mmCIF file of C-alpha atoms in Angstrom:
data_model
loop_
_atom_site.group_PDB
_atom_site.id
_atom_site.type_symbol
_atom_site.label_atom_id
_atom_site.label_comp_id
_atom_site.label_asym_id
_atom_site.label_seq_id
_atom_site.Cartn_x
_atom_site.Cartn_y
_atom_site.Cartn_z
ATOM 1 C CA UNK A 1 118.658 92.517 98.368
ATOM 2 C CA UNK A 2 116.631 91.477 95.408
ATOM 3 C CA UNK A 3 112.907 91.204 95.480
ATOM 4 C CA UNK A 4 111.464 88.818 92.737
ATOM 5 C CA UNK A 5 107.672 87.802 92.258
ATOM 6 C CA UNK A 6 106.347 89.474 94.911
ATOM 7 C CA UNK A 7 102.599 88.698 96.193
ATOM 8 C CA UNK A 8 99.948 88.904 97.947
ATOM 9 C CA UNK A 9 99.459 85.433 100.716
ATOM 10 C CA UNK A 10 95.328 87.295 102.522
ATOM 11 C CA UNK A 11 94.113 89.916 104.811
ATOM 12 C CA UNK A 12 93.100 89.063 108.397
ATOM 13 C CA UNK A 13 90.465 91.077 110.011
ATOM 14 C CA UNK A 14 91.183 88.561 113.850
ATOM 15 C CA UNK A 15 93.934 87.816 115.609
ATOM 16 C CA UNK A 16 92.766 84.114 114.895
ATOM 17 C CA UNK A 17 93.681 84.616 111.466
ATOM 18 C CA UNK A 18 97.534 86.422 111.711
ATOM 19 C CA UNK A 19 99.667 84.400 110.307
ATOM 20 C CA UNK A 20 102.661 83.166 111.313
ATOM 21 C CA UNK A 21 105.592 83.622 109.979
ATOM 22 C CA UNK A 22 107.727 81.024 108.383
ATOM 23 C CA UNK A 23 110.414 83.729 106.945
ATOM 24 C CA UNK A 24 111.451 87.273 108.675
ATOM 25 C CA UNK A 25 109.029 89.892 109.342
ATOM 26 C CA UNK A 26 108.666 93.483 108.678
ATOM 27 C CA UNK A 27 105.164 95.086 109.447
ATOM 28 C CA UNK A 28 105.033 98.533 108.100
ATOM 29 C CA UNK A 29 103.129 101.206 109.978
ATOM 30 C CA UNK A 30 101.860 104.416 110.310
ATOM 31 C CA UNK A 31 98.866 106.927 109.798
ATOM 32 C CA UNK A 32 96.506 106.750 107.458
ATOM 33 C CA UNK A 33 97.863 108.156 104.017
ATOM 34 C CA UNK A 34 101.336 108.033 105.407
ATOM 35 C CA UNK A 35 102.137 106.133 101.816
ATOM 36 C CA UNK A 36 102.357 102.500 102.812
ATOM 37 C CA UNK A 37 100.607 100.242 99.864
ATOM 38 C CA UNK A 38 102.480 103.023 97.782
ATOM 39 C CA UNK A 39 105.818 101.888 99.612
ATOM 40 C CA UNK A 40 104.423 97.920 99.301
ATOM 41 C CA UNK A 41 104.144 98.722 95.823
ATOM 42 C CA UNK A 42 107.774 100.435 95.403
ATOM 43 C CA UNK A 43 109.831 97.254 96.791
ATOM 44 C CA UNK A 44 107.562 94.517 95.000
ATOM 45 C CA UNK A 45 108.357 96.137 91.600
ATOM 46 C CA UNK A 46 104.887 96.470 91.371
ATOM 47 C CA UNK A 47 102.397 98.900 90.041
ATOM 48 C CA UNK A 48 99.362 97.119 92.127
ATOM 49 C CA UNK A 49 100.274 94.803 94.434
ATOM 50 C CA UNK A 50 98.490 96.693 97.264
ATOM 51 C CA UNK A 51 95.386 98.792 96.977
ATOM 52 C CA UNK A 52 96.182 102.373 96.907
ATOM 53 C CA UNK A 53 92.982 105.301 97.791
ATOM 54 C CA UNK A 54 92.914 108.762 97.784
ATOM 55 C CA UNK A 55 90.938 108.116 100.013
ATOM 56 C CA UNK A 56 93.120 108.127 103.548
ATOM 57 C CA UNK A 57 92.044 104.501 105.917
ATOM 58 C CA UNK A 58 91.923 101.581 103.604
ATOM 59 C CA UNK A 59 93.898 99.057 105.668
ATOM 60 C CA UNK A 60 91.298 98.455 108.194
ATOM 61 C CA UNK A 61 92.275 94.917 108.441
ATOM 62 C CA UNK A 62 96.152 93.317 108.718
ATOM 63 C CA UNK A 63 97.173 92.587 104.623
ATOM 64 C CA UNK A 64 100.315 89.586 104.763
ATOM 65 C CA UNK A 65 102.735 90.009 101.998
ATOM 66 C CA UNK A 66 105.316 87.274 100.727
ATOM 67 C CA UNK A 67 108.525 89.196 99.531
ATOM 68 C CA UNK A 68 110.444 85.881 99.323
ATOM 69 C CA UNK A 69 113.462 85.820 101.207
ATOM 70 C CA UNK A 70 110.607 87.957 103.730
ATOM 71 C CA UNK A 71 107.285 88.814 104.489
ATOM 72 C CA UNK A 72 105.940 92.471 104.998
ATOM 73 C CA UNK A 73 102.044 92.679 107.743
ATOM 74 C CA UNK A 74 100.426 96.166 106.165
ATOM 75 C CA UNK A 75 98.859 97.490 109.346
ATOM 76 C CA UNK A 76 96.006 99.600 109.634
ATOM 77 C CA UNK A 77 97.024 102.978 109.458
ATOM 78 C CA UNK A 78 96.068 104.941 112.858
ATOM 79 C CA UNK A 79 95.050 108.304 112.889
ATOM 80 C CA UNK A 80 92.313 109.121 110.253
ATOM 81 C CA UNK A 81 89.815 111.510 112.625
ATOM 82 C CA UNK A 82 87.154 111.086 109.333
ATOM 83 C CA UNK A 83 86.047 107.709 111.134
ATOM 84 C CA UNK A 84 84.531 106.428 113.402
ATOM 85 C CA UNK A 85 85.614 106.531 117.430
ATOM 86 C CA UNK A 86 84.383 103.166 117.930
ATOM 87 C CA UNK A 87 86.507 102.210 114.076
ATOM 88 C CA UNK A 88 88.717 104.205 115.661
ATOM 89 C CA UNK A 89 89.526 102.145 118.763
ATOM 90 C CA UNK A 90 88.389 98.109 116.633
ATOM 91 C CA UNK A 91 92.533 99.755 114.489
ATOM 92 C CA UNK A 92 93.161 99.719 117.674
ATOM 93 C CA UNK A 93 93.038 96.614 119.268
ATOM 94 C CA UNK A 94 93.626 94.972 115.475
ATOM 95 C CA UNK A 95 97.189 96.631 116.262
ATOM 96 C CA UNK A 96 97.658 96.024 119.417
ATOM 97 C CA UNK A 97 96.916 92.308 119.200
ATOM 98 C CA UNK A 98 99.635 92.560 115.951
ATOM 99 C CA UNK A 99 101.728 92.913 118.177
ATOM 100 C CA UNK A 100 101.396 91.255 121.241
ATOM 101 C CA UNK A 101 103.007 88.042 118.877
ATOM 102 C CA UNK A 102 106.150 90.681 119.467
ATOM 103 C CA UNK A 103 108.596 87.576 118.798
ATOM 104 C CA UNK A 104 106.740 87.475 115.491
ATOM 105 C CA UNK A 105 107.851 90.228 114.428
ATOM 106 C CA UNK A 106 111.366 90.927 112.794
ATOM 107 C CA UNK A 107 110.988 94.724 112.083
ATOM 108 C CA UNK A 108 109.141 97.165 112.144
ATOM 109 C CA UNK A 109 108.380 100.521 108.492
ATOM 110 C CA UNK A 110 107.344 103.295 110.477
ATOM 111 C CA UNK A 111 106.035 105.237 108.156
ATOM 112 C CA UNK A 112 106.050 108.780 108.217
ATOM 113 C CA UNK A 113 105.501 111.781 105.434
ATOM 114 C CA UNK A 114 108.856 114.081 105.352
ATOM 115 C CA UNK A 115 107.128 117.573 105.151
ATOM 116 C CA UNK A 116 105.745 116.398 108.043
ATOM 117 C CA UNK A 117 106.585 116.714 111.681
ATOM 118 C CA UNK A 118 105.563 113.675 113.346
ATOM 119 C CA UNK A 119 101.445 113.841 115.209
ATOM 120 C CA UNK A 120 101.015 112.559 118.848
ATOM 121 C CA UNK A 121 100.247 109.772 117.229
ATOM 122 C CA UNK A 122 103.465 108.435 115.207
ATOM 123 C CA UNK A 123 105.742 109.575 118.530
ATOM 124 C CA UNK A 124 103.244 106.994 120.552
ATOM 125 C CA UNK A 125 103.406 104.560 118.672
ATOM 126 C CA UNK A 126 107.777 104.953 118.261
ATOM 127 C CA UNK A 127 107.412 105.650 122.107
ATOM 128 C CA UNK A 128 105.436 101.960 122.754
ATOM 129 C CA UNK A 129 108.246 99.924 120.360
ATOM 130 C CA UNK A 130 110.624 100.809 122.390
ATOM 131 C CA UNK A 131 109.128 100.185 125.828
ATOM 132 C CA UNK A 132 108.210 96.864 123.863
ATOM 133 C CA UNK A 133 112.240 96.368 123.122
ATOM 134 C CA UNK A 134 111.034 96.021 118.710
ATOM 135 C CA UNK A 135 113.245 96.915 116.782
ATOM 136 C CA UNK A 136 112.161 100.068 114.022
ATOM 137 C CA UNK A 137 113.289 102.236 111.327
ATOM 138 C CA UNK A 138 111.209 105.122 110.788
ATOM 139 C CA UNK A 139 110.655 106.152 106.709
ATOM 140 C CA UNK A 140 110.123 109.502 105.776
ATOM 141 C CA UNK A 141 108.172 109.103 102.618
ATOM 142 C CA UNK A 142 106.881 111.516 99.649
ATOM 143 C CA UNK A 143 110.798 113.351 99.802
ATOM 144 C CA UNK A 144 109.956 113.467 96.199
ATOM 145 C CA UNK A 145 107.808 116.586 96.831
ATOM 146 C CA UNK A 146 111.049 118.767 98.919
ATOM 147 C CA UNK A 147 114.174 119.910 97.000
ATOM 148 C CA UNK A 148 117.629 117.294 97.690
ATOM 149 C CA UNK A 149 118.801 120.026 100.508
ATOM 150 C CA UNK A 150 115.169 120.146 102.398
ATOM 151 C CA UNK A 151 114.963 116.975 102.492
ATOM 152 C CA UNK A 152 117.642 116.833 104.516
ATOM 153 C CA UNK A 153 116.795 119.315 106.517
ATOM 154 C CA UNK A 154 113.686 117.469 107.257
ATOM 155 C CA UNK A 155 115.348 113.615 107.950
ATOM 156 C CA UNK A 156 117.241 116.103 110.416
ATOM 157 C CA UNK A 157 113.933 117.232 111.732
ATOM 158 C CA UNK A 158 111.842 114.503 111.840
ATOM 159 C CA UNK A 159 114.148 112.116 113.616
ATOM 160 C CA UNK A 160 114.932 115.442 116.368
ATOM 161 C CA UNK A 161 111.228 114.927 116.558
ATOM 162 C CA UNK A 162 110.808 110.851 117.005
ATOM 163 C CA UNK A 163 113.752 111.845 119.675
ATOM 164 C CA UNK A 164 116.695 109.660 117.476
ATOM 165 C CA UNK A 165 120.064 109.789 115.215
ATOM 166 C CA UNK A 166 119.325 110.474 111.702
ATOM 167 C CA UNK A 167 120.832 107.470 110.746
ATOM 168 C CA UNK A 168 117.185 105.258 111.665
ATOM 169 C CA UNK A 169 115.404 107.574 109.634
ATOM 170 C CA UNK A 170 115.170 106.574 105.357
ATOM 171 C CA UNK A 171 113.699 109.437 102.790
ATOM 172 C CA UNK A 172 111.733 107.534 100.385
ATOM 173 C CA UNK A 173 109.383 108.917 97.375
ATOM 174 C CA UNK A 174 107.543 106.490 95.942
ATOM 175 C CA UNK A 175 106.658 108.599 92.820
ATOM 176 C CA UNK A 176 110.479 108.019 91.290
ATOM 177 C CA UNK A 177 111.951 105.800 94.011
ATOM 178 C CA UNK A 178 114.449 107.501 95.364
ATOM 179 C CA UNK A 179 115.337 105.648 98.934
ATOM 180 C CA UNK A 180 114.530 102.713 97.459
ATOM 181 C CA UNK A 181 118.365 100.929 97.289
ATOM 182 C CA UNK A 182 118.850 102.107 101.080
ATOM 183 C CA UNK A 183 115.508 100.953 102.078
ATOM 184 C CA UNK A 184 116.941 97.282 100.589
ATOM 185 C CA UNK A 185 120.106 97.276 101.893
ATOM 186 C CA UNK A 186 118.589 98.176 105.280
ATOM 187 C CA UNK A 187 115.963 95.044 105.327
ATOM 188 C CA UNK A 188 119.010 93.189 103.920
ATOM 189 C CA UNK A 189 120.421 94.193 106.963
ATOM 190 C CA UNK A 190 117.020 92.926 109.041
ATOM 191 C CA UNK A 191 116.360 89.536 106.655
ATOM 192 C CA UNK A 192 120.323 88.514 107.933
ATOM 193 C CA UNK A 193 119.926 89.590 111.672
ATOM 194 C CA UNK A 194 122.289 92.226 111.807
ATOM 195 C CA UNK A 195 120.038 94.910 112.421
ATOM 196 C CA UNK A 196 120.610 96.800 115.937
ATOM 197 C CA UNK A 197 117.844 96.831 118.134
ATOM 198 C CA UNK A 198 116.748 100.786 119.330
ATOM 199 C CA UNK A 199 117.266 100.905 122.850
ATOM 200 C CA UNK A 200 115.171 102.730 125.113
ATOM 201 C CA UNK A 201 118.342 105.117 125.935
ATOM 202 C CA UNK A 202 118.134 106.136 122.659
ATOM 203 C CA UNK A 203 114.692 107.851 122.913
ATOM 204 C CA UNK A 204 115.804 111.850 123.881
ATOM 205 C CA UNK A 205 114.673 112.946 127.069
ATOM 206 C CA UNK A 206 111.228 115.105 127.915
#
């Protein structure tokens, strides 16, 4: 899988503005400041395709990008406590409305900071995706902050926390590019429809 000339398509604030995909669509979601914009820029090979910010909670819309063989939909980050409850509820409704058209979504990349255990919001998101039968991969971001040995250890810890196999977690660094090849390989599988959905039984029982 190679990405050439990725470009921004449009932003959507309401359901009626959501795009019906003309190509396989991968949604990118995660907590605010999990590194969604950085990941998109890494895949695109561009520094500013998706706008990054030091302040969490920048993405409040669904932003669509054309990556040639597939589309990416950058979803609003969740779990940012510094915004009002009303704003958090608005973001949650946007996510719910987006996934109501689950037939439009080929796969989901759920981003989680590799240095931290998944939050309750992250676990709830995985449970939601499993319940609705939406295939997904956990992307453990910011792996450059740890040693290689520690990265392997944290991948196991993150996969265990989600109740998933380690092969469903890919460690990536937007700074060094580590993990990009593995991520592009996974995208190639997704686009060619070879990705295997994660079944509810794959979650570790309570």
